[in-house]
Amino acid sequence: NCLVAAMKLNIAYPATGCQKLLKIDDEKILSVFYDKRIGQEVPADRLGDEWKGYILKISGGNDLQGFCMMQGVLTNTRVRLLFKDGMPNYRLRRSGVRKRKSVRGCIVDSQLSVLDLVIMRKGDGEIPGLTDVTAPRRLGPKRVGKIRKLFNLSKEDDVRQYVVHRPLPEKDGKKARSKAPKIQRLVTPARIQRKRKVLALKKQRTEKNKVQAAEFAKLIAQRLREKRQALLSRRRSSNRTSTSSA
């Protein structure tokens, strides 16, 4: 079959947070990606003059039927693999369940409908809608450590003042509202007090178990002693009866 279906190139630029979708049906342009694997870098000069100097990395893709590419499957065809918990492209629904699924190999060929690419090195020119604009992040970080890393904060700074608030659509005659995530792993006085209480209860349980173990050992020793004394008294009484009968 000499006809080649048009392939879409989904190109992302992490520095601006923007993406651009190119629809290409020219075999000469697409051939530079063929037989390359996920993770390999490819020069983007064939895409046009404005792409001169750009380096793209292959990050994934989907075939014409919608099956995604999987890293580590060294083929350009579709295969059926047995997936279990912890493997990519599989989400465990019930504990211990394994499932056989179809995935596309990590080698690029002409049967793909979408190829995902990431700009690793920017060239001299600007790409309209990709490198010349910046898309603001809709959601900010939620975890304390990631908020500190984003704003370069120290341990003494109050993280709650730096949470990214997402504005909500305004309603007629009402004040503008915004939404903010609940900060995770935030160390507050209540958290410290709760932790201190848990440790105190743990210490109390340990002491109580020690006391109960000592009392139990004492009781066992007393019962063994009583049992031994009863056995000795029975032996003595049996010896007396045997001597008296003789």
CSV table of C-alpha atoms in Angstrom, one decimal:
chain,number,residue,atom,x,y,z
A,1,ASN,CA,0.0,0.0,0.0
A,2,CYS,CA,1.7,3.2,-1.2
A,3,LEU,CA,-0.8,5.5,0.4
A,4,VAL,CA,0.5,7.1,3.6
A,5,ALA,CA,-2.0,8.3,6.2
A,6,ALA,CA,-1.4,11.8,7.5
A,7,MET,CA,0.3,11.8,10.9
A,8,LYS,CA,-0.2,14.4,13.6
A,9,LEU,CA,2.8,15.7,15.4
A,10,ASN,CA,1.9,16.9,18.9
A,11,ILE,CA,4.9,19.2,19.9
A,12,ALA,CA,5.2,20.4,23.4
A,13,TYR,CA,7.5,23.1,24.8
A,14,PRO,CA,7.7,22.7,28.7
A,15,ALA,CA,9.4,26.1,29.1
A,16,THR,CA,6.2,27.9,28.1
A,17,GLY,CA,3.6,25.2,28.8
A,18,CYS,CA,2.3,25.4,25.3
A,19,GLN,CA,1.6,22.7,22.7
A,20,LYS,CA,1.2,22.8,18.9
A,21,LEU,CA,-0.4,20.2,16.6
A,22,LEU,CA,0.9,19.8,13.1
A,23,LYS,CA,-0.8,17.6,10.5
A,24,ILE,CA,1.8,16.2,8.0
A,25,ASP,CA,1.2,13.9,5.1
A,26,ASP,CA,4.6,14.3,3.4
A,27,GLU,CA,6.5,11.0,3.5
A,28,LYS,CA,9.9,12.8,3.2
A,29,ILE,CA,9.3,14.9,6.4
A,30,LEU,CA,7.9,11.9,8.4
A,31,SER,CA,10.8,9.6,7.3
A,32,VAL,CA,13.2,11.3,9.7
A,33,PHE,CA,11.1,9.9,12.6
A,34,TYR,CA,10.8,6.3,11.3
A,35,ASP,CA,12.8,3.5,13.0
A,36,LYS,CA,13.5,5.9,16.0
A,37,ARG,CA,12.6,4.8,19.5
A,38,ILE,CA,10.9,6.6,22.4
A,39,GLY,CA,13.5,8.8,24.1
A,40,GLN,CA,15.6,9.4,21.0
A,41,GLU,CA,16.3,13.0,19.9
A,42,VAL,CA,15.7,14.0,16.3
A,43,PRO,CA,16.6,17.3,14.5
A,44,ALA,CA,13.5,19.2,13.4
A,45,ASP,CA,15.0,21.0,10.3
A,46,ARG,CA,12.8,19.1,7.9
A,47,LEU,CA,9.6,20.6,9.4
A,48,GLY,CA,10.5,24.0,7.8
A,49,ASP,CA,12.8,26.9,7.9
A,50,GLU,CA,11.4,28.2,11.2
A,51,TRP,CA,12.3,24.9,12.9
A,52,LYS,CA,16.0,25.2,12.1
A,53,GLY,CA,18.2,24.4,15.1
A,54,TYR,CA,15.4,22.8,17.1
A,55,ILE,CA,15.9,19.3,18.6
A,56,LEU,CA,12.8,17.2,19.4
A,57,LYS,CA,12.6,14.1,21.7
A,58,ILE,CA,10.1,11.4,21.0
A,59,SER,CA,8.0,10.9,24.1
A,60,GLY,CA,5.2,8.6,22.8
A,61,GLY,CA,2.3,8.2,20.4
A,62,ASN,CA,-0.8,6.4,19.3
A,63,ASP,CA,-1.5,4.2,16.3
A,64,LEU,CA,-4.5,4.5,13.9
A,65,GLN,CA,-6.7,2.4,16.3
A,66,GLY,CA,-5.8,4.4,19.4
A,67,PHE,CA,-3.4,2.0,21.1
A,68,CYS,CA,-0.5,3.8,22.8
A,69,MET,CA,3.2,3.2,22.4
A,70,MET,CA,5.0,1.6,25.3
A,71,GLN,CA,8.7,2.2,26.3
A,72,GLY,CA,10.7,-1.0,26.3
A,73,VAL,CA,8.7,-3.0,23.8
A,74,LEU,CA,11.3,-3.1,21.0
A,75,THR,CA,9.0,-3.6,17.9
A,76,ASN,CA,7.0,-1.3,15.5
A,77,THR,CA,3.9,-3.6,15.6
A,78,ARG,CA,1.2,-4.2,18.2
A,79,VAL,CA,1.6,-6.8,20.8
A,80,ARG,CA,-0.5,-8.2,23.7
A,81,LEU,CA,1.2,-8.1,27.0
A,82,LEU,CA,0.2,-9.4,30.5
A,83,PHE,CA,0.0,-6.4,32.8
A,84,LYS,CA,0.2,-6.4,36.5
A,85,ASP,CA,0.2,-3.8,39.3
A,86,GLY,CA,3.1,-1.3,38.9
A,87,MET,CA,3.5,-1.6,35.2
A,88,PRO,CA,2.9,1.5,32.9
A,89,ASN,CA,-0.3,1.8,30.9
A,90,TYR,CA,-2.2,-0.3,33.5
A,91,ARG,CA,-4.3,0.7,36.5
A,92,LEU,CA,-5.2,-1.9,39.0
A,93,ARG,CA,-8.9,-2.2,39.8
A,94,ARG,CA,-8.9,-5.2,42.1
A,95,SER,CA,-6.0,-6.5,44.2
A,96,GLY,CA,-3.9,-9.2,42.5
A,97,VAL,CA,-5.6,-9.0,39.1
A,98,ARG,CA,-3.4,-9.3,36.0
A,99,LYS,CA,-4.8,-8.3,32.5
A,100,ARG,CA,-3.7,-8.9,29.0
A,101,LYS,CA,-3.7,-5.7,26.9
A,102,SER,CA,-2.7,-4.5,23.5
A,103,VAL,CA,0.1,-1.9,23.2
A,104,ARG,CA,2.1,-0.5,20.3
A,105,GLY,CA,5.9,-1.0,20.4
A,106,CYS,CA,8.3,1.9,21.1
A,107,ILE,CA,9.6,2.1,17.5
A,108,VAL,CA,8.0,4.7,15.2
A,109,ASP,CA,6.6,3.7,11.8
A,110,SER,CA,4.0,4.9,9.3
A,111,GLN,CA,1.1,3.2,11.2
A,112,LEU,CA,0.9,5.9,13.9
A,113,SER,CA,-1.8,8.6,13.9
A,114,VAL,CA,-0.2,10.8,16.5
A,115,LEU,CA,3.4,11.2,17.5
A,116,ASP,CA,4.2,13.1,20.8
A,117,LEU,CA,7.4,15.2,20.7
A,118,VAL,CA,9.1,17.5,23.2
A,119,ILE,CA,11.4,20.4,22.4
A,120,MET,CA,14.7,19.7,24.0
A,121,ARG,CA,16.7,22.5,22.4
A,122,LYS,CA,15.3,25.8,21.0
A,123,GLY,CA,16.5,27.0,17.7
A,124,ASP,CA,17.1,30.6,16.5
A,125,GLY,CA,13.6,31.4,15.3
A,126,GLU,CA,10.3,31.6,17.2
A,127,ILE,CA,7.4,29.2,16.5
A,128,PRO,CA,4.1,31.1,16.6
A,129,GLY,CA,1.8,29.8,19.3
A,130,LEU,CA,4.5,27.6,20.8
A,131,THR,CA,7.6,29.5,21.9
A,132,ASP,CA,6.4,33.1,21.6
A,133,VAL,CA,3.6,32.9,24.2
A,134,THR,CA,3.4,31.5,27.8
A,135,ALA,CA,0.4,29.6,29.0
A,136,PRO,CA,-0.1,30.2,32.8
A,137,ARG,CA,-0.3,27.2,35.0
A,138,ARG,CA,-4.0,26.5,35.9
A,139,LEU,CA,-3.1,24.6,39.1
A,140,GLY,CA,-0.2,25.3,41.4
A,141,PRO,CA,1.7,22.8,43.6
A,142,LYS,CA,-0.2,21.2,46.5
A,143,ARG,CA,2.6,19.7,48.6
A,144,VAL,CA,4.7,21.8,51.1
A,145,GLY,CA,8.1,20.8,49.7
A,146,LYS,CA,7.0,21.5,46.1
A,147,ILE,CA,5.7,25.0,47.0
A,148,ARG,CA,9.0,25.8,48.8
A,149,LYS,CA,10.9,24.6,45.7
A,150,LEU,CA,8.8,26.6,43.3
A,151,PHE,CA,9.2,29.9,45.2
A,152,ASN,CA,12.6,29.1,46.7
A,153,LEU,CA,11.4,29.4,50.3
A,154,SER,CA,13.2,28.6,53.5
A,155,LYS,CA,11.9,26.6,56.5
A,156,GLU,CA,11.0,29.8,58.3
A,157,ASP,CA,8.8,31.2,55.5
A,158,ASP,CA,5.0,30.8,55.8
A,159,VAL,CA,4.0,28.5,52.9
A,160,ARG,CA,0.3,29.4,53.2
A,161,GLN,CA,1.0,32.8,51.8
A,162,TYR,CA,2.4,31.4,48.6
A,163,VAL,CA,-0.4,29.0,47.6
A,164,VAL,CA,-1.6,29.5,43.9
A,165,HIS,CA,-5.2,30.6,43.9
A,166,ARG,CA,-7.4,29.7,40.9
A,167,PRO,CA,-10.0,32.4,40.1
A,168,LEU,CA,-13.5,31.2,39.7
A,169,PRO,CA,-15.9,32.6,37.0
A,170,GLU,CA,-17.7,35.6,38.3
A,171,LYS,CA,-21.4,35.6,39.0
A,172,ASP,CA,-23.7,38.6,38.5
A,173,GLY,CA,-23.6,40.9,41.5
A,174,LYS,CA,-21.3,38.7,43.6
A,175,LYS,CA,-17.8,39.2,44.8
A,176,ALA,CA,-15.0,37.5,42.9
A,177,ARG,CA,-14.0,34.1,44.4
A,178,SER,CA,-11.0,31.9,44.0
A,179,LYS,CA,-10.1,28.3,44.9
A,180,ALA,CA,-6.9,27.1,46.5
A,181,PRO,CA,-5.7,23.5,47.3
A,182,LYS,CA,-5.4,22.1,50.8
A,183,ILE,CA,-1.7,22.1,51.6
A,184,GLN,CA,-0.4,18.6,52.2
A,185,ARG,CA,2.4,17.7,54.7
A,186,LEU,CA,2.0,21.0,56.4
A,187,VAL,CA,3.5,21.0,59.9
A,188,THR,CA,1.2,23.0,62.2
A,189,PRO,CA,0.9,23.3,66.0
A,190,ALA,CA,-2.1,21.0,65.9
A,191,ARG,CA,-0.1,18.4,63.9
A,192,ILE,CA,2.8,18.6,66.4
A,193,GLN,CA,0.4,18.2,69.3
A,194,ARG,CA,-1.3,15.3,67.7
A,195,LYS,CA,2.0,13.6,67.0
A,196,ARG,CA,3.1,14.2,70.6
A,197,LYS,CA,-0.2,12.6,71.8
A,198,VAL,CA,0.3,9.6,69.5
A,199,LEU,CA,3.8,9.1,70.9
A,200,ALA,CA,2.6,9.5,74.5
A,201,LEU,CA,-0.1,6.9,73.9
A,202,LYS,CA,2.4,4.6,72.4
A,203,LYS,CA,4.7,5.0,75.4
A,204,GLN,CA,1.8,4.4,77.8
A,205,ARG,CA,0.9,1.1,75.9
A,206,THR,CA,4.5,0.0,76.1
A,207,GLU,CA,4.7,0.6,79.8
A,208,LYS,CA,1.3,-1.1,80.4
A,209,ASN,CA,2.4,-4.1,78.4
A,210,LYS,CA,5.6,-4.3,80.5
A,211,VAL,CA,3.7,-4.2,83.8
A,212,GLN,CA,1.1,-6.8,82.5
A,213,ALA,CA,3.9,-9.1,81.3
A,214,ALA,CA,5.7,-8.8,84.7
A,215,GLU,CA,2.4,-9.6,86.6
A,216,PHE,CA,1.7,-12.5,84.3
A,217,ALA,CA,5.2,-13.9,84.7
A,218,LYS,CA,4.9,-13.6,88.5
A,219,LEU,CA,1.5,-15.4,88.4
A,220,ILE,CA,2.9,-18.2,86.3
A,221,ALA,CA,5.9,-18.6,88.7
A,222,GLN,CA,3.5,-18.7,91.7
A,223,ARG,CA,1.3,-21.4,90.1
A,224,LEU,CA,4.3,-23.5,89.1
A,225,ARG,CA,5.6,-23.2,92.7
A,226,GLU,CA,2.2,-24.2,94.1
A,227,LYS,CA,2.0,-27.1,91.6
A,228,ARG,CA,5.5,-28.3,92.7
A,229,GLN,CA,4.6,-28.1,96.4
A,230,ALA,CA,1.4,-30.0,95.8
A,231,LEU,CA,3.3,-32.7,94.0
A,232,LEU,CA,6.0,-33.0,96.8
A,233,SER,CA,3.2,-33.2,99.4
A,234,ARG,CA,1.5,-36.0,97.5
A,235,ARG,CA,4.8,-37.9,97.3
A,236,ARG,CA,5.5,-37.5,101.0
A,237,SER,CA,2.0,-38.7,101.9
A,238,SER,CA,2.4,-41.7,99.7
A,239,ASN,CA,5.8,-42.6,101.2
A,240,ARG,CA,4.3,-42.4,104.7
A,241,THR,CA,1.5,-44.7,103.9
A,242,SER,CA,3.9,-47.2,102.3
A,243,THR,CA,6.2,-47.3,105.4
A,244,SER,CA,3.2,-47.5,107.8
A,245,SER,CA,1.8,-50.5,105.9
A,246,ALA,CA,5.2,-52.2,105.9
